[in-house]
Coordinates of C-alpha atoms and ligand atoms in Angstrom, one line a residue:
Chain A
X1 CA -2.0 84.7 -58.8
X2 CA -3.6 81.1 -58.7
X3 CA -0.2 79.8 -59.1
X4 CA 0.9 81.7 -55.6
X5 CA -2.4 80.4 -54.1
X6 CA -1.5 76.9 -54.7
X7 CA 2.3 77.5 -53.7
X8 CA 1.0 78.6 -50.3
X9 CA -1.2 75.8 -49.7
X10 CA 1.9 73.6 -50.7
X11 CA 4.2 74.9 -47.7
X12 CA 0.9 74.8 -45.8
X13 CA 0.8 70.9 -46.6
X14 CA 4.3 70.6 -45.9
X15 CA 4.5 72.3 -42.8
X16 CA 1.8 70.0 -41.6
X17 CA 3.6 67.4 -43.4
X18 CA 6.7 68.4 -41.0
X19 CA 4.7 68.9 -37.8
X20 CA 3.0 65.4 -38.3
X21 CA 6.5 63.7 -38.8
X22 CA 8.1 65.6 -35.6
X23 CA 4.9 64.1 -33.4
X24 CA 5.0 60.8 -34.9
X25 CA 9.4 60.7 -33.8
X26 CA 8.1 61.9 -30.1
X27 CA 5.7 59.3 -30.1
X28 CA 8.1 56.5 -31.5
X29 CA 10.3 57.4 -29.2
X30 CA 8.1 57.2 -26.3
X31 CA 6.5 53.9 -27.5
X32 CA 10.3 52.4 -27.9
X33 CA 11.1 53.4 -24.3
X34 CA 8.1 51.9 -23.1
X35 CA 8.8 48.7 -25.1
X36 CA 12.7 48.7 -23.9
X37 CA 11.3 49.2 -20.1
X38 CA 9.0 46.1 -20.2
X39 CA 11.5 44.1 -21.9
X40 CA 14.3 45.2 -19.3
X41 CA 11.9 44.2 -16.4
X42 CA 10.9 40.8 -18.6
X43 CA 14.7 40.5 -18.4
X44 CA 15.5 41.0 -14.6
X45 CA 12.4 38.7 -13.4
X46 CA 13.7 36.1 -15.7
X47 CA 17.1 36.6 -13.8
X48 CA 15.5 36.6 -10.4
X49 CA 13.6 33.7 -10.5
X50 CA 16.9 32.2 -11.7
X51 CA 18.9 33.1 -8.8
X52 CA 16.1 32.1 -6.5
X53 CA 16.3 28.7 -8.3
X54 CA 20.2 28.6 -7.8
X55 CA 19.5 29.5 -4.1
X56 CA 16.9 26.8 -3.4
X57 CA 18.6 24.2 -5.5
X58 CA 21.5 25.2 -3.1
X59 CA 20.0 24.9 0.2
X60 CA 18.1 22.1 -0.9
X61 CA 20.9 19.7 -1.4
X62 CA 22.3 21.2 2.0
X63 CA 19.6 19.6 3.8
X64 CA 20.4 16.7 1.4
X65 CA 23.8 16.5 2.7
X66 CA 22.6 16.5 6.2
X67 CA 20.4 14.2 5.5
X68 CA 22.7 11.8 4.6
X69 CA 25.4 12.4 7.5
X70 CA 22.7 11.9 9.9
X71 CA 21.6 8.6 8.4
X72 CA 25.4 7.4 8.1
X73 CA 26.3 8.5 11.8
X74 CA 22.9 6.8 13.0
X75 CA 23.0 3.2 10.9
X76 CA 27.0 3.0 10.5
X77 CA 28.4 4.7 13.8
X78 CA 25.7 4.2 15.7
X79 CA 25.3 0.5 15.1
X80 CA 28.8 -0.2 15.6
X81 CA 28.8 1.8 18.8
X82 CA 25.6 -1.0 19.8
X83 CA 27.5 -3.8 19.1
X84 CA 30.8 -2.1 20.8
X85 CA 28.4 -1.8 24.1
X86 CA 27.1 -5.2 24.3
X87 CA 30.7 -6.4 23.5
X88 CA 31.7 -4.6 26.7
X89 CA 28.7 -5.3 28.8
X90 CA 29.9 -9.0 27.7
X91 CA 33.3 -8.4 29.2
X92 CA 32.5 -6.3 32.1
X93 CA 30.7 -9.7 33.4
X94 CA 33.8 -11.6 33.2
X95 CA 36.1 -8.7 34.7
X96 CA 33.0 -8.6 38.0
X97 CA 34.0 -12.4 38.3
X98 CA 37.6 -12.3 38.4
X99 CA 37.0 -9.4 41.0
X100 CA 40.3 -7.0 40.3
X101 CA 39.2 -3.3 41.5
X102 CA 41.3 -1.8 38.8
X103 CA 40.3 -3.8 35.8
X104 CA 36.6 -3.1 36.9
X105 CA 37.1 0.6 37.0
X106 CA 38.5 0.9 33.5
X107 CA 35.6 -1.2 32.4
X108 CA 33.5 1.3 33.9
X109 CA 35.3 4.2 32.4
X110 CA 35.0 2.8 28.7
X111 CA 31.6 2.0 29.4
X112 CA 30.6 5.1 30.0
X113 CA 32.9 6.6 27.4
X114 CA 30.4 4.3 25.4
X115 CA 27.3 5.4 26.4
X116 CA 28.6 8.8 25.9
X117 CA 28.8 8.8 22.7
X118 CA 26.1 6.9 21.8
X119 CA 24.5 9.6 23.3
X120 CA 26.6 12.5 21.1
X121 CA 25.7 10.7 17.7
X122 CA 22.0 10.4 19.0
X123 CA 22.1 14.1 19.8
X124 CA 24.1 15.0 16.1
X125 CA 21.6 13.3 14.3
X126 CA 19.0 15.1 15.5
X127 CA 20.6 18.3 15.0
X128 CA 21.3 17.7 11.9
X129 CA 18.1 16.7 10.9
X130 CA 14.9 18.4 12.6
X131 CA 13.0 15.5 13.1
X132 CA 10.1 16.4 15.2
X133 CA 9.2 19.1 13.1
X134 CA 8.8 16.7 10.5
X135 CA 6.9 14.4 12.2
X136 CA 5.0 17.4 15.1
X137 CA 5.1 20.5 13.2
X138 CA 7.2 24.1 14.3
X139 CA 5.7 24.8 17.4
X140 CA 6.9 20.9 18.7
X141 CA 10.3 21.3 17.2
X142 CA 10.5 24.9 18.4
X143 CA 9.8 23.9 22.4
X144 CA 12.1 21.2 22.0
X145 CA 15.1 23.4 20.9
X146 CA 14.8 25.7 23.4
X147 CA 14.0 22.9 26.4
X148 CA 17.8 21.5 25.3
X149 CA 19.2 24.9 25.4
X150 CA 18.2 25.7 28.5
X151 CA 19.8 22.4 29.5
X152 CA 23.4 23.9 28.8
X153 CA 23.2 27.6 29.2
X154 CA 22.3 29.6 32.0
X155 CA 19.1 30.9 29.7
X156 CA 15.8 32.0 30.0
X157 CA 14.0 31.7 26.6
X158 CA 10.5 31.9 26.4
X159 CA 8.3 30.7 23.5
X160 CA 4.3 31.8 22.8
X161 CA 2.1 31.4 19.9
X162 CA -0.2 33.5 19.0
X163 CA -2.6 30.5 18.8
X164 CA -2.8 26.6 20.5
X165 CA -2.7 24.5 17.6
X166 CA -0.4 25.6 15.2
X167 CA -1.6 24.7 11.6
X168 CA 0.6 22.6 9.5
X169 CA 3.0 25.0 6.7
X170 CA 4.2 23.3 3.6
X171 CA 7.9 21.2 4.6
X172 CA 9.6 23.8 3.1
X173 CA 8.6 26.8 4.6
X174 CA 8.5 24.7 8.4
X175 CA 11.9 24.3 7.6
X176 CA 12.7 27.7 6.5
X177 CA 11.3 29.3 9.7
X178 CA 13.0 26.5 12.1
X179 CA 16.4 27.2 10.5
X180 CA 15.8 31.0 10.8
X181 CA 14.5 30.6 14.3
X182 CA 17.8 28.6 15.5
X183 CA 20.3 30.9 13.7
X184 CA 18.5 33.9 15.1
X185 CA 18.7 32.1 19.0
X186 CA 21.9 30.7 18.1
X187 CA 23.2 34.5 17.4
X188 CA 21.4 35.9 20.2
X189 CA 23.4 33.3 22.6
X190 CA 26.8 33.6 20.4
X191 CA 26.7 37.8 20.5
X192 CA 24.5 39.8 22.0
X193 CA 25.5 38.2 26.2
X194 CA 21.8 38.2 27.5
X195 CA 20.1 36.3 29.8
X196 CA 16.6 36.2 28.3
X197 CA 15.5 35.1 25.2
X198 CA 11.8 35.4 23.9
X199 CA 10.4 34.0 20.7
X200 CA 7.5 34.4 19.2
X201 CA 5.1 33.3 16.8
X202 CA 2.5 35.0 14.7
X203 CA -0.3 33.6 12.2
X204 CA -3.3 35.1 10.6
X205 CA -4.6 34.3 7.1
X206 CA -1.8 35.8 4.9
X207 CA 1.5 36.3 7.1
X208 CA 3.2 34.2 9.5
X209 CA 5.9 36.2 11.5
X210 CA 8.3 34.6 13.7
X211 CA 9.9 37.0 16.5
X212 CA 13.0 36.4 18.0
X213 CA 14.1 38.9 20.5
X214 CA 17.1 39.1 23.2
X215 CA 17.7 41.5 25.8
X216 CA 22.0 42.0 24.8
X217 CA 24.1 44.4 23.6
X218 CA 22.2 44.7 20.3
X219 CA 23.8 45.5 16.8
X220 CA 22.9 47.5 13.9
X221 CA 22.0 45.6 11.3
X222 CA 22.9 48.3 8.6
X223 CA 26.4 48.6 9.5
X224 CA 27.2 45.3 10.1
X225 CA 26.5 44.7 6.0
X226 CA 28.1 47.1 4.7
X227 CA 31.4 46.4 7.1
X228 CA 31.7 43.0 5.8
X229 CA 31.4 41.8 9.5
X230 CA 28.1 39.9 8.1
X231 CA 28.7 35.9 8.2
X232 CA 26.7 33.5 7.1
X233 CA 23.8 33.7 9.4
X234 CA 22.3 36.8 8.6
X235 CA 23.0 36.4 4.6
X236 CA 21.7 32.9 5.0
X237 CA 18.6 34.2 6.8
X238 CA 18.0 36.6 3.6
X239 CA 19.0 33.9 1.4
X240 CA 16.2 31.3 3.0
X241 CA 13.5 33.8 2.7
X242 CA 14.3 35.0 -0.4
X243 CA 12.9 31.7 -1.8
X244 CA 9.6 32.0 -0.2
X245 CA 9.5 35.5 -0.2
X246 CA 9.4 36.1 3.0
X247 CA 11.3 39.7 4.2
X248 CA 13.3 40.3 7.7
X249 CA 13.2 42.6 9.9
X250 CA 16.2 44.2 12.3
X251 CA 14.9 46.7 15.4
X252 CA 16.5 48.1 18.2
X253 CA 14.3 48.2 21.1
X254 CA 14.6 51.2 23.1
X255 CA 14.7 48.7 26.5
X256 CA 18.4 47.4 24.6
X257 CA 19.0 44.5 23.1
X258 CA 17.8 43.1 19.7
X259 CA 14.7 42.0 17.8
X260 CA 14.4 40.5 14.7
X261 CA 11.1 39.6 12.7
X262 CA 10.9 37.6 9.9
X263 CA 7.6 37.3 7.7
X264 CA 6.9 34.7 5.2
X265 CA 3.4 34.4 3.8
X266 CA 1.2 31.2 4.8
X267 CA 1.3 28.0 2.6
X268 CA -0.6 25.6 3.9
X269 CA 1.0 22.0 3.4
X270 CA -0.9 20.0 1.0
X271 CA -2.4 16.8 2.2
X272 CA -0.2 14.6 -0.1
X273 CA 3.3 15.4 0.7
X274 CA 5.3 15.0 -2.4
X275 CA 8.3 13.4 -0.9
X276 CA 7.9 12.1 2.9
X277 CA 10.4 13.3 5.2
X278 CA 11.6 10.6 7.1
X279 CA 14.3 11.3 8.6
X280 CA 16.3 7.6 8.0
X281 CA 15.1 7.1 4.9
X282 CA 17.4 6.7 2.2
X283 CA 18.3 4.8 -1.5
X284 CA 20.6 1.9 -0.7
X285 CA 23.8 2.7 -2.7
X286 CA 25.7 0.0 -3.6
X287 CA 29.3 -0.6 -3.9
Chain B
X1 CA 33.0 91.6 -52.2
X2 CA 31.8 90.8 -48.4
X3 CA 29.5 93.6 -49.5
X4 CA 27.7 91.5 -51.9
X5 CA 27.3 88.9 -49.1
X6 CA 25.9 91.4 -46.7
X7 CA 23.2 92.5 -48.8
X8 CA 22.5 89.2 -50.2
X9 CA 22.5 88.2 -46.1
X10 CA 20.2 91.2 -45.5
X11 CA 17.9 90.4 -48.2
X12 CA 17.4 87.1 -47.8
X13 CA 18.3 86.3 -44.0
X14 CA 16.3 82.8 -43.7
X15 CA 17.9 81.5 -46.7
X16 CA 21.5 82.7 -45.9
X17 CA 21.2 81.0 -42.3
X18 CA 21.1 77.3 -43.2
X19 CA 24.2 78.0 -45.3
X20 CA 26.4 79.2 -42.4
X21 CA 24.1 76.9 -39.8
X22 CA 25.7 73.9 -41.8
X23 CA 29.4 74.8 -40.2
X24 CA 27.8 73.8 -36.8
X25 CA 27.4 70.3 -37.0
X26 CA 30.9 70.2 -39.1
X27 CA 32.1 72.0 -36.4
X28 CA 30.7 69.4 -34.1
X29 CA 32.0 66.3 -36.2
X30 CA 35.7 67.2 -36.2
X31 CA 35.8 68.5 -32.3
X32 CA 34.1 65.0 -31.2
X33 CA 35.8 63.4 -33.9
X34 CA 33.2 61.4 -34.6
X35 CA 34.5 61.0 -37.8
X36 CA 36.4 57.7 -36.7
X37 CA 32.6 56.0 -37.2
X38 CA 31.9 55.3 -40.4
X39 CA 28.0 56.8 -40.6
X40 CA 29.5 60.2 -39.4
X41 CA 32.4 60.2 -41.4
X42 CA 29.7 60.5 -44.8
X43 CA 27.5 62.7 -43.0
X44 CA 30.6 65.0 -42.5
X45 CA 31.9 64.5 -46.3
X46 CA 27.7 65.2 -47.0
X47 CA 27.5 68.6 -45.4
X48 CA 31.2 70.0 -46.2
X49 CA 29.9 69.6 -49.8
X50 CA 26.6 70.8 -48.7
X51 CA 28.7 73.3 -47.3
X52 CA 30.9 74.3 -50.5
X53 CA 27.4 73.9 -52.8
X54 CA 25.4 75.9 -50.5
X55 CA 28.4 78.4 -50.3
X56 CA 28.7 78.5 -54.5
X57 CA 25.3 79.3 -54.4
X58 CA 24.8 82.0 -52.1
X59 CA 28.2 83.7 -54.1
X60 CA 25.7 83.4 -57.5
X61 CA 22.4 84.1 -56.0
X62 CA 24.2 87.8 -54.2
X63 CA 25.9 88.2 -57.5
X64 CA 22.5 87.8 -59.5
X65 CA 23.1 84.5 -61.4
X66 CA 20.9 81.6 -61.5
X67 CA 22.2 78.5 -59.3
X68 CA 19.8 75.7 -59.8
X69 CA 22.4 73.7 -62.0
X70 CA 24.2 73.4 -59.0
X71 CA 21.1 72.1 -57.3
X72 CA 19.9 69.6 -59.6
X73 CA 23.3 68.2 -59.6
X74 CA 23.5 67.9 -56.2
X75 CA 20.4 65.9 -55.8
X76 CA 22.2 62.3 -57.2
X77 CA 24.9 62.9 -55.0
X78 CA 23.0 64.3 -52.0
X79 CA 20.7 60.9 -52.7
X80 CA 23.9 58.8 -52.5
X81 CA 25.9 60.0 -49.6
X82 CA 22.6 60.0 -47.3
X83 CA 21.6 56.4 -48.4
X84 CA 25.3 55.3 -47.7
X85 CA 24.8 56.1 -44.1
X86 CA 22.0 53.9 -44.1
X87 CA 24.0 50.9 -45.5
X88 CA 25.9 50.7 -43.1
X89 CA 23.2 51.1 -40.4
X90 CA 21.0 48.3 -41.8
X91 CA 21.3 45.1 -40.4
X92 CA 19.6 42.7 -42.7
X93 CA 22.1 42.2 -46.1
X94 CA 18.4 41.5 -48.5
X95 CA 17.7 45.7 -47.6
X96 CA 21.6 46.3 -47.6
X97 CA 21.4 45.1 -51.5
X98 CA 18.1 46.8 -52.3
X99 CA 19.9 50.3 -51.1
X100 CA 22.8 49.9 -53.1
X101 CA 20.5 48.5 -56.0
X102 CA 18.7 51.8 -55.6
X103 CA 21.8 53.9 -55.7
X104 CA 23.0 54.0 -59.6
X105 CA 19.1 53.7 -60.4
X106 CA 18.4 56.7 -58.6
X107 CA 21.5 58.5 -60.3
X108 CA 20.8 57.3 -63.4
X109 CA 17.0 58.7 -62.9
X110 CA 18.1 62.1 -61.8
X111 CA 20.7 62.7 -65.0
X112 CA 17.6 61.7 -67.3
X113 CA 15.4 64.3 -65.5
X114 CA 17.8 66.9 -65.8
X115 CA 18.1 66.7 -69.4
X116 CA 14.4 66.0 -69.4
X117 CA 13.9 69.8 -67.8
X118 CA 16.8 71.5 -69.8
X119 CA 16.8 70.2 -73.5
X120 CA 19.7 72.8 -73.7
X121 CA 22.0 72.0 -71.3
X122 CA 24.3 74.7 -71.9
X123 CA 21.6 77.9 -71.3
X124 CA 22.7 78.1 -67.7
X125 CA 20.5 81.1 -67.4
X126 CA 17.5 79.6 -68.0
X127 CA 18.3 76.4 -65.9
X128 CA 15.6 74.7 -64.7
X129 CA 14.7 72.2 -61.6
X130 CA 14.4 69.2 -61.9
X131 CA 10.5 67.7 -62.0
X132 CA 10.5 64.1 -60.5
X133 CA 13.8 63.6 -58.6
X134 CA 13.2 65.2 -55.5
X135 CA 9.9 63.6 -55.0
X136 CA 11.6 60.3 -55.8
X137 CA 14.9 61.0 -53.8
X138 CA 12.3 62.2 -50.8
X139 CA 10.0 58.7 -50.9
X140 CA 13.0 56.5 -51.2
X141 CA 15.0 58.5 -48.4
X142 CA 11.3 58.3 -46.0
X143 CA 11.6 54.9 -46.6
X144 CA 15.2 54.1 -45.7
X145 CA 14.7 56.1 -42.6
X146 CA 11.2 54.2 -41.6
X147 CA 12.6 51.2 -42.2
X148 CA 15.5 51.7 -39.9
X149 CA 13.1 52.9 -36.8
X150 CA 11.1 49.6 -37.7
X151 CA 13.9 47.9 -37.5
X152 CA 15.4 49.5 -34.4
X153 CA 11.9 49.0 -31.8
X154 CA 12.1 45.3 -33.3
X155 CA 15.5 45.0 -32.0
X156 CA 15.1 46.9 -29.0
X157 CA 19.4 46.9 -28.3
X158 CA 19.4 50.8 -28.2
X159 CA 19.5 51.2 -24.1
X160 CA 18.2 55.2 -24.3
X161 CA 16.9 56.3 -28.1
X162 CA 17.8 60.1 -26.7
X163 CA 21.4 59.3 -26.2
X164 CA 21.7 57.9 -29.8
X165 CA 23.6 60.2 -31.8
X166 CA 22.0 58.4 -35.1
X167 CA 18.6 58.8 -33.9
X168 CA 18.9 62.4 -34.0
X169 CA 20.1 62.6 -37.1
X170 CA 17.6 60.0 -38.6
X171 CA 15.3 62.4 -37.0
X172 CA 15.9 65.5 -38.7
X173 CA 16.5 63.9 -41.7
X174 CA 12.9 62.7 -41.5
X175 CA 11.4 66.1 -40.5
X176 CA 13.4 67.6 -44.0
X177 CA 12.4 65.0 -46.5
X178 CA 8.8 64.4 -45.1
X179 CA 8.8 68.2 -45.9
X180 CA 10.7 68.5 -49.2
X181 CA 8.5 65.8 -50.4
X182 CA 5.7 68.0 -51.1
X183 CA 7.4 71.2 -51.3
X184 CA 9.9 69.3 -54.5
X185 CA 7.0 69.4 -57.2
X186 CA 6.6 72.8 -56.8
X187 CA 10.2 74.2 -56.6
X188 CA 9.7 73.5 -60.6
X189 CA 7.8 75.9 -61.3
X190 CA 8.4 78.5 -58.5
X191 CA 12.0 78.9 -59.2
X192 CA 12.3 79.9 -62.9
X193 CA 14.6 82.6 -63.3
X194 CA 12.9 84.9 -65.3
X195 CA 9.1 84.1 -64.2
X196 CA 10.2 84.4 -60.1
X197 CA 6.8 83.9 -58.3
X198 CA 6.6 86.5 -55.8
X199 CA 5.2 84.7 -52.6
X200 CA 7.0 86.8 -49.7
X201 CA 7.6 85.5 -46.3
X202 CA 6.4 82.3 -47.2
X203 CA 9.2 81.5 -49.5
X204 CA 11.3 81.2 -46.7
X205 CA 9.6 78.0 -45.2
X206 CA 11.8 75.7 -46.6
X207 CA 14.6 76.9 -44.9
X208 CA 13.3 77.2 -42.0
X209 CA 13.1 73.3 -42.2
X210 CA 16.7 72.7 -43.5
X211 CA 18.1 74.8 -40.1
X212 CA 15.6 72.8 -38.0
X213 CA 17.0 69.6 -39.2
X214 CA 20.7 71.0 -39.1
X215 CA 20.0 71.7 -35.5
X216 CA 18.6 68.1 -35.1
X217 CA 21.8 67.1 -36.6
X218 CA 24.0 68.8 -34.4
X219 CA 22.3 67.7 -31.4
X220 CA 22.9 64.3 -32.5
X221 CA 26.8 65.4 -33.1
X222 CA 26.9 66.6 -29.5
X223 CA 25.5 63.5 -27.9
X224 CA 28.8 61.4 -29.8
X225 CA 30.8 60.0 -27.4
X226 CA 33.2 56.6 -28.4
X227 CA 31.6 55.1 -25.6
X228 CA 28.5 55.5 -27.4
X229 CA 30.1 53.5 -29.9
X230 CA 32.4 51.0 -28.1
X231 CA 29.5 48.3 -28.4
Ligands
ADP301 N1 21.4 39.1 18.6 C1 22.6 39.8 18.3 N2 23.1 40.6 19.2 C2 24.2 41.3 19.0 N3 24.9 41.1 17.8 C3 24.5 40.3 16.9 C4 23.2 39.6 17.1 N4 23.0 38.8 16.0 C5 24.0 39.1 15.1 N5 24.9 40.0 15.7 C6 26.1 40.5 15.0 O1 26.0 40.2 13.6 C7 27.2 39.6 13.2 C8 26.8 38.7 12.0 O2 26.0 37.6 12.5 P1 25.9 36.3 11.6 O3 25.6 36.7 10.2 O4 24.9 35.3 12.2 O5 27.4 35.6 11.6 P2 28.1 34.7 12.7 O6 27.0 34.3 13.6 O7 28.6 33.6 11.9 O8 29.1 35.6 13.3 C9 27.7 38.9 14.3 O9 29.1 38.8 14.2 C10 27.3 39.8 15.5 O10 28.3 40.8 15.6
MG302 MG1 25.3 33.5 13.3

């Protein structure tokens, strides 16, 4: 009978035994998927800040390359456009004194040809390279772009801030929300057919916003990506603020028209700039 | 005959049902053909002689005769076909050679304990089970198995442990030794022919585990797809 007794208590144990071993699988198994999760996210954020560095590696040696096409139109075109004008401001002397009508008039004509382009190479430079909002800041560079716009187009594009002095953003992020602004304005004036234009800009201690909005035909952002119909410019907008993880914004307004809002969080520039941006500067390479 | 089965069925239901619960995962094996991966092609050689043994037994036990030569026999090879899945599923070649070290010493162990338990061989009638080799063939298999979950979270390549047919079977593996292991010393003793220890309901516990870790096995079985294995 003491036999049975202890048989009992046996299968007891092992019953337990079982039980214990069946918790201790559901638990491994939890534990492993936890484990596999964190490691899978490890994974992806590794890959994200990779791409970002791609991205920014990218765009930086974009502005690079502008860089340097501005600095060769300015000191090898534009210098030999100099010399080309004092040459003919030399010879336009002599034509005046030998007094023939028709020589004088295709003097003029090249002359101004001249100054034109001078003035085209000045004006590519500094499209190419943002100077004043190097040297003023975004809310200078921003007033300029639109004052030449309005120049050309039959516009009206209207700028405010929400406050008077604008504080200085690290270069990379002034340059993020210039680009973003012209590309947005740029749009706005290739496709949506408006008259009116107003941009805005935003600051408070964590986010600055930038508002661009047009009173057009409008478009649905949505749609436009998923029909490939997306060129660069809005991709390149996502791309920009995907480095300083900034987010955008498409509405409709119910008035027509579009609006788009972009919102990149504040980094103050720090007093030493790491590398000065001046615009002309540049390594001698020699050949 | 079939009679003979029936009552032996009616008598003892529990212990019948693991015997007939064993065609499942067969079943299972040879409809997925899992069979083309090597770990499943032993576990399906494993239980078809599980299957045979089981079914030689239960034709002894319904016709009164004593079947725990059958059992101690099976032990070594049971021992061997199980570990043999684990070879192959172990990464690292030092515990590859420990495992097949194990092997022949294990087999050699067992043959010495059954002659240990039965000085004569040849009374079949008063067979009796093996004392130690369970116990050992139950630590060594816990082990095995332990040491492939350690070394499965280390490696963390598994995307979804549920989806992994081998899990499951590792699994319910786990759940019958960690049970057998201290149900084995006892079976000595409980199951002598003559001196059967009356113990009712209870006797049937340990079958109850074997069908729970069939049906661990089969789940495993039916989560087999070759794209599970196409790594
Ligand atoms: N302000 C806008 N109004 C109407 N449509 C717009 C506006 N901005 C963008 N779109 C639409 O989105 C499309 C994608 O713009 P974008 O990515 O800048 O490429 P791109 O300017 O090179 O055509 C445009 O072709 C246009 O159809
Ligand atoms: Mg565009």
């Amino acid at each position: 009978m003491q036999n049975n007794d202890e048989l009992k208590l046996v299968l007891l144990i092992a019953s337990i035994a079982m039980l214990m071993m069946a918790f201790f699988v559901i638990m491994f198994v939890m534990y492993y998927q936890k484990k596999k999760f964190e490691e899978e996210k490890k994974i992806n954020d590794i890959e994200k800040n990779y791409n970002r560095l791609l991205l920014d590696t990218a765009l930086n040696s974009e502005e690079t390359e502008r860089r340097r096409i501005a600095q060769d139109l300015h000191d090898d075109i534009g210098t030999m456009l100099s010399l080309t004008k004092l040459s003919l401001n030399q010879l336009s002397k002599l034509i005046v004194t030998s007094g023939d009508d028709k020589e004088d008039a295709i003097m003029k004509k090249s002359q101004s040809l001249v100054e034109e382009t001078i003035l085209h190479v000045r004006r590519i430079t500094r499209d190419l390279v943002p100077t004043t909002l190097e040297r003023f800041g975004l809310m200078e560079a921003i007033e300029e772009f639109i004052h030449k716009l309005e120049e050309d187009n039959n516009l009206v594009i209207s700028f405010q801030s929400s406050t008077e002095e604008f504080p200085r953003q690290g270069q990379k992020l002034e340059l993020t929300l210039y680009r973003i602004m012209q590309e947005l304005v740029n749009n706005a004036i290739k496709h949506a057919n408006c008259n009116k234009i107003d941009i805005s800009l935003e600051i408070d201690e964590e986010i600055i916003g930038l508002r661009v909005t047009d009173n057009g035909v409008g478009f649905d952002p949505d749609k436009i990506k998923e029909s490939n119909l997306a060129g660069l410019g809005l991709l390149g907008i996502e791309s920009r603020l995907a480095i300083v993880n900034g987010t955008v914004q498409y509405e409709q307004p119910t008035q027509g028209g579009s609006s788009a809002i972009a919102r990149i969080p504040v980094n103050p520039a720090s007093g030493n700039k790491p590398e000065p941006l001046h615009p002309f500067r540049r390594e001698r390479v020699n050949i | 005959m079939l009679e003979t089965y029936f009552s032996y069925f009616k008598r003892q239901p529990l212990a019948s049902i693991p015997v007939f619960l064993t065609l499942l995962p067969i079943f299972l094996i040879w409809r997925s053909k899992a069979y083309h991966e090597r770990t499943f092609l032993i576990l399906l050689i494993y239980l078809v002689f599980k299957f045979v043994l089981d079914f030689t037994m239960f034709e002894w036990a319904s016709n009164q005769r004593n079947t725990v030569l059958f059992y101690n026999l099976s032990v070594p090879v049971r021992y061997v076909l199980t570990s043999c899945m684990y070879y192959y599923k172990l990464e690292y070649k030092q515990q590859k050679t420990w495992l097949i070290i194990s092997m022949p010493v294990f087999v050699g162990f067992s043959v010495w304990d059954i002659v240990q338990t039965n000085p004569s061989l040849l009374d079949l009638h008063n067979h009796s089970m093996v004392l130690y080799s369970t116990t050992v063939e139950s630590l060594l298999m816990l082990f095995w198995i332990l040491l492939y979950f350690y070394n499965t979270i280390r490696a963390l390549r598994i995307p979804n442990l549920l989806n992994y047919p081998f899990f499951w079977i590792c699994s319910g593996l786990l759940l019958y030794y960690s049970s057998l292991l201290f149900i084995a010393p006892v079976l000595h003793y409980a199951s002598k022919w003559e001196e059967w220890m009356d113990i009712g309901i209870l006797y049937n516990v340990p079958y109850v585990f074997e069908s729970v870790s069939i049906i661990l096995f089969s789940i495993g079985i039916s989560q087999y797809s070759d794209s599970s294995y196409a790594k």
